[in-house]
Coordinates of C-alpha atoms and ligand atoms in Angstrom, one line a residue:
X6 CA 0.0 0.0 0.0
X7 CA 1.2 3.4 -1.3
X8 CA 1.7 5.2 2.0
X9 CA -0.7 8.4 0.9
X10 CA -3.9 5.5 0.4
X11 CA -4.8 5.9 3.9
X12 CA -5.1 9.7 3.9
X13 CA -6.1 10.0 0.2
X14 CA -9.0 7.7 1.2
X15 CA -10.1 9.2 4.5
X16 CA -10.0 12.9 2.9
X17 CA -12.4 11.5 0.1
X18 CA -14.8 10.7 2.5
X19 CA -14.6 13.5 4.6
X20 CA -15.1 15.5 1.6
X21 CA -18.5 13.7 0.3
X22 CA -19.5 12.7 3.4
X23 CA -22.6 15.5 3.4
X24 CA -24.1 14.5 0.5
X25 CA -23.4 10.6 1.2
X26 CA -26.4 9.4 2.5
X27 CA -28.4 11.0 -0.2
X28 CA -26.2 9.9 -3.1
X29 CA -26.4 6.3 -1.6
X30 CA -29.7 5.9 -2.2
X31 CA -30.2 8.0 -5.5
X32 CA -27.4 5.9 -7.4
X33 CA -28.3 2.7 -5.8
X34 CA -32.4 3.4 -6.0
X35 CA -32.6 2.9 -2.6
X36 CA -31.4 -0.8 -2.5
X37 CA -28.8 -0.2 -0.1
X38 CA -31.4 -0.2 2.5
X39 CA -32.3 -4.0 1.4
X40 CA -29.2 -5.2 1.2
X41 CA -27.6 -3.4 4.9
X42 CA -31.0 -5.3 6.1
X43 CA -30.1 -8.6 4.4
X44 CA -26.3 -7.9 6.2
X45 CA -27.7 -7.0 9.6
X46 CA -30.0 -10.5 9.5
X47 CA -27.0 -13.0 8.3
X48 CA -25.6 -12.5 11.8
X49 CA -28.2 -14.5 13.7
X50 CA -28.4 -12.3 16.7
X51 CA -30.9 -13.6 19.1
X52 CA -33.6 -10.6 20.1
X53 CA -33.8 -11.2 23.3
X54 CA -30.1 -11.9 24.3
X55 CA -27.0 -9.4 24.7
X56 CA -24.8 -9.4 21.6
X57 CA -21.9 -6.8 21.1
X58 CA -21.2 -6.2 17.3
X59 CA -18.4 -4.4 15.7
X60 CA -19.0 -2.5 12.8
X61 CA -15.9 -1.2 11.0
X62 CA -15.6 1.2 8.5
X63 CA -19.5 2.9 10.3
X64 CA -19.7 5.5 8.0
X65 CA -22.7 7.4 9.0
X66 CA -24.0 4.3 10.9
X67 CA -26.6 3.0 8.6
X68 CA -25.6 -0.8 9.7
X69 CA -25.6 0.3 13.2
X70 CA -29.1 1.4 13.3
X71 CA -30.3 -1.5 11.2
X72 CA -28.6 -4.3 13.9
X73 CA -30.4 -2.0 16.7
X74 CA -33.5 -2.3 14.9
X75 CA -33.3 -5.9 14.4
X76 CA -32.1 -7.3 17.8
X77 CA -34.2 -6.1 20.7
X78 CA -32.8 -4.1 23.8
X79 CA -29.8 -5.8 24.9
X80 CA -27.4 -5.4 21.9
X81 CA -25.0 -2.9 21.5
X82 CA -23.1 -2.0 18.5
X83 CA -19.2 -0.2 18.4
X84 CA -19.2 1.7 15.1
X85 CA -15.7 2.6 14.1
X86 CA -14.3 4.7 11.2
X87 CA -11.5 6.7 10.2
X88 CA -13.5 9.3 8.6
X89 CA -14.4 12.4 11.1
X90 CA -16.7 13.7 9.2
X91 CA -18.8 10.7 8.6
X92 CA -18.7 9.5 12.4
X93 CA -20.2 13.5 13.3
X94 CA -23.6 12.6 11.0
X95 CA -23.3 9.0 12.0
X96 CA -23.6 10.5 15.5
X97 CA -26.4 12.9 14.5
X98 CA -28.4 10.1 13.3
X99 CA -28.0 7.8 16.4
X100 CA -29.1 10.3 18.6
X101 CA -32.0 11.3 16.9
X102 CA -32.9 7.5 16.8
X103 CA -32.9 7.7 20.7
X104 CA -29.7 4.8 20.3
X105 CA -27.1 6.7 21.9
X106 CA -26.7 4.3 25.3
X107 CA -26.3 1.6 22.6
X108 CA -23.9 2.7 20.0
X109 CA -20.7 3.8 20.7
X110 CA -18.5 5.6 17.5
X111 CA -15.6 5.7 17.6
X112 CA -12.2 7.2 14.9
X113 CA -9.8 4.6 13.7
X114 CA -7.9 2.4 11.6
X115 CA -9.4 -0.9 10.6
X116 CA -6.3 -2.2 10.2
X117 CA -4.8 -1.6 13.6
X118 CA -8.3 -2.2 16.3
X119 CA -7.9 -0.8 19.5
X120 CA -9.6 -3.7 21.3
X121 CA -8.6 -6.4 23.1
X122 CA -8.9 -10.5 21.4
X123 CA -12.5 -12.2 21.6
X124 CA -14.4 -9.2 22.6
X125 CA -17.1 -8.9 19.6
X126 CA -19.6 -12.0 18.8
X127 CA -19.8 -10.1 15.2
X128 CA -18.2 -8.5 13.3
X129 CA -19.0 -6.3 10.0
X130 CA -17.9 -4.2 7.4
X131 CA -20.0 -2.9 4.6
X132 CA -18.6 -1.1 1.5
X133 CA -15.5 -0.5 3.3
X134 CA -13.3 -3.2 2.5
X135 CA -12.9 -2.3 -1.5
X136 CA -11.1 0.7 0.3
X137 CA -8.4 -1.1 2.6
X138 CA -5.6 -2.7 0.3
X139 CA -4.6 -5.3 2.9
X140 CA -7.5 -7.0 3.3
X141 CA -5.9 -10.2 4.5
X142 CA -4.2 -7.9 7.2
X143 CA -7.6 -6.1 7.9
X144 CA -9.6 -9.8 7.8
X145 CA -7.2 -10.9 10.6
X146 CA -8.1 -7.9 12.6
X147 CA -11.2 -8.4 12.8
X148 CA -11.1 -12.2 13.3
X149 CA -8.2 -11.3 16.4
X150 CA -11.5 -9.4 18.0
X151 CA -14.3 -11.6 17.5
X152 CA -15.3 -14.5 20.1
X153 CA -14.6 -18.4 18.6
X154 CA -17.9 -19.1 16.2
X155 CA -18.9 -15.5 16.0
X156 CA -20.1 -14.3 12.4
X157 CA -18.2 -11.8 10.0
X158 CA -20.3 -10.2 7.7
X159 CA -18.8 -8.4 4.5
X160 CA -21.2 -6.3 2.2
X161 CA -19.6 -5.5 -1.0
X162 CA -19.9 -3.7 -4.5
X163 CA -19.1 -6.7 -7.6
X164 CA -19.5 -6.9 -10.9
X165 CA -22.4 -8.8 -12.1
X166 CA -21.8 -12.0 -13.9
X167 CA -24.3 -11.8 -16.9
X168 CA -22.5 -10.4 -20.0
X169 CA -25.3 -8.2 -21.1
X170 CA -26.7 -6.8 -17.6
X171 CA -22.4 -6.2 -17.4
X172 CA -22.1 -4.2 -20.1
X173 CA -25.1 -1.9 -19.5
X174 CA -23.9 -2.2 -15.5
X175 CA -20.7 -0.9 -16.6
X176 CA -21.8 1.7 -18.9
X177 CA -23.7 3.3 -16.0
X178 CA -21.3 3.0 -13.5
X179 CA -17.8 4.2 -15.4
X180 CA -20.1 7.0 -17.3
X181 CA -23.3 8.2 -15.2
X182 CA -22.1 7.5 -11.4
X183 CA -19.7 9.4 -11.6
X184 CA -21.7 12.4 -13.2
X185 CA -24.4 12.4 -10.5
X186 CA -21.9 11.5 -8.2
X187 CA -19.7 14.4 -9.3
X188 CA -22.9 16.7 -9.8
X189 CA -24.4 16.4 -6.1
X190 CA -20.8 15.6 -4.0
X191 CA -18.9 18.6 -6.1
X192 CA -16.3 15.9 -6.1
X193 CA -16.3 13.8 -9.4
X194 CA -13.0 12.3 -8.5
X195 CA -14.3 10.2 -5.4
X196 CA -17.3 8.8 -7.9
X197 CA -14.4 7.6 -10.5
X198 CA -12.6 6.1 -7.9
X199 CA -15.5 4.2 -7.0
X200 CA -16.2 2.1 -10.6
X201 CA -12.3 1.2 -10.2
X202 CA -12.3 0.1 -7.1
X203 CA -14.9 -3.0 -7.1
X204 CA -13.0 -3.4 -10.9
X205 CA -9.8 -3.9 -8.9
X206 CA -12.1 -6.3 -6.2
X207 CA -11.0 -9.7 -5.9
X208 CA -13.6 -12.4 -7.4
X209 CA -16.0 -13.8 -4.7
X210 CA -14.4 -17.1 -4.9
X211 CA -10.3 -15.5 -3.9
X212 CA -12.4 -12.9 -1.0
X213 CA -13.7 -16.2 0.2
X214 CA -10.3 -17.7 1.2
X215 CA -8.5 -14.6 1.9
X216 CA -11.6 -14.5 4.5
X217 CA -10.4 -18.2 5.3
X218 CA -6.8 -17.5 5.4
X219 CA -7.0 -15.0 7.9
X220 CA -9.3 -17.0 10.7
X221 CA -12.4 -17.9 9.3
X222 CA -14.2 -20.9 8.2
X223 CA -17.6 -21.7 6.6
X224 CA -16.9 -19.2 4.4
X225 CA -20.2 -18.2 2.0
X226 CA -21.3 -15.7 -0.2
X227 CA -24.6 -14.6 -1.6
X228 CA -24.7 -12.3 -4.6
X229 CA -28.0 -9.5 -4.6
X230 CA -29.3 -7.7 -7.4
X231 CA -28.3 -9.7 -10.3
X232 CA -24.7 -9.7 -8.6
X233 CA -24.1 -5.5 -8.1
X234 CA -23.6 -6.5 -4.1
X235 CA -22.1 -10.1 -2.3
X236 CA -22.3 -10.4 0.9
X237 CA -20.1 -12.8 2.5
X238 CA -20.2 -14.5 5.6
X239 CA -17.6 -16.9 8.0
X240 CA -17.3 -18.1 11.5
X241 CA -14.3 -17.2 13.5
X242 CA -12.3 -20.2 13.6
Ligands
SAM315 C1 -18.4 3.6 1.3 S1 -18.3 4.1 3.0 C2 -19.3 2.9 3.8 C3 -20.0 3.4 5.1 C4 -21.0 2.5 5.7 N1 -20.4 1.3 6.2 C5 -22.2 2.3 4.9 O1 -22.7 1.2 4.8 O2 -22.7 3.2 4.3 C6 -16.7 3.5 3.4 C7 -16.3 4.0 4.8 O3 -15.1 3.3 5.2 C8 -14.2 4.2 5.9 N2 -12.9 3.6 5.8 C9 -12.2 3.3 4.7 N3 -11.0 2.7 5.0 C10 -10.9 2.7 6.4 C11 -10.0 2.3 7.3 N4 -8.8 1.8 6.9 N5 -10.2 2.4 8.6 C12 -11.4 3.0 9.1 N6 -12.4 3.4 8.2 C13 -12.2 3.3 6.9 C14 -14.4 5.5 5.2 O4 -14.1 6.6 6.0 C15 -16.0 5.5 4.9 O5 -16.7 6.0 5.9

């Protein structure tokens, strides 16, 4: 890793991070929502029993408030980013959901967690990991964290496998993402990056046992709307 990625990465977001919500569900017609929902119920968190999730790479907490509104009372999820900006609206939103004994936020590096081994029984990351080059080093992180047979869940852009839905997926996302993108953020450059990043992604089958490689086992993935999103899943080892 080039040692400017971590900055050049955290800046971008800082710098969209007003107009990310909004931009998330305009390019993605609102299916984000479905598949952070799909994410938050792949974890198996019993309502009525105390669970403690990690969610890296928070954002502006959209996955935290879905696990909260999931599990019933006793859960409590640590978001953690290394994006100010998006952990102050992430905080916004968590108090005006009344969630702020639950969710604790938190600025940091996903690749260096400042928690202690078997703390979490989940762990999750969604549309952060495209961003982090090591993701073998960032996968073992998480697993270092995570109590024995507690699930990791990874929500991720991908390219969709049908030829024709890929061309015309392509088409929008190299030519009119980052327009709109560019348009609303006043930053085109962060919606270019985008389309190269889940290019550069590796294929759901080499994620799978990187994710096994680094601590996990009954590695799976599911691929949503016609393969845009995969969301894998594992066991800590
Ligand atoms: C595309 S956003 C996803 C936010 C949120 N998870 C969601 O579902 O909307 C990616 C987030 O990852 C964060 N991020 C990227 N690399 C990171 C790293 N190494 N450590 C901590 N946060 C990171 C960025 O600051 C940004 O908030």
């Amino acid at each position: 890793m080039s040692p400017n990625e971590l900055p050049f990465i955290r800046d971008m977001f800082d710098r969209i991070a007003p107009r990310y919500d909004f931009l998330n569900r305009t390019l993605s017609m609102k299916r984000d929502v479905a598949w952070r929902k799909e994410m938050a119920r792949s974890l198996y968190l019993k309502k009525n029993e105390p669970s403690l999730v990690l969610d890296v790479a928070c954002g502006t907490c959209d996955v935290a408030l879905e696990i909260l509104r999931q599990t019933g009372r006793l859960s409590k999820v640590v978001g953690l980013d290394f994006s100010l900006n998006m952990l102050v609206l992430g905080t916004e939103k968590i108090a005006s959901a009344g969630a702020r004994d639950r969710v604790t936020l938190l600025a940091g590096n996903a690749l260096s967690l400042p928690f202690g081994p078997g703390l979490f029984d989940a762990v999750t990351i969604a549309f952060g990991i495209r961003n982090i080059a090591d993701k073998h080093k960032a996968l073992s992180e998480f697993a270092r964290c995570m109590k024995t047979g507690g699930t990791l869940a990874v929500l991720e852009l991908s390219t969709p496998d049908n030829p024709l839905f890929q061309g015309l997926y392509l088409f929008y996302f190299k030519k009119i993402l980052p327009f709109i993108g560019g348009l609303f953020s006043k930053n085109r450059s962060a919606y270019e990056y985008l389309p190269d990043s889940v290019l550069k992604f590796p294929k759901a089958q080499d994620f799978a046992l990187i994710m096994e490689d680094a601590g996990f086992k009954d590695v799976a993935w599911q691929k949503m709307t016609l393969g845009i999103v995969t969301l894998y899943t594992g066991a800590k080892k």
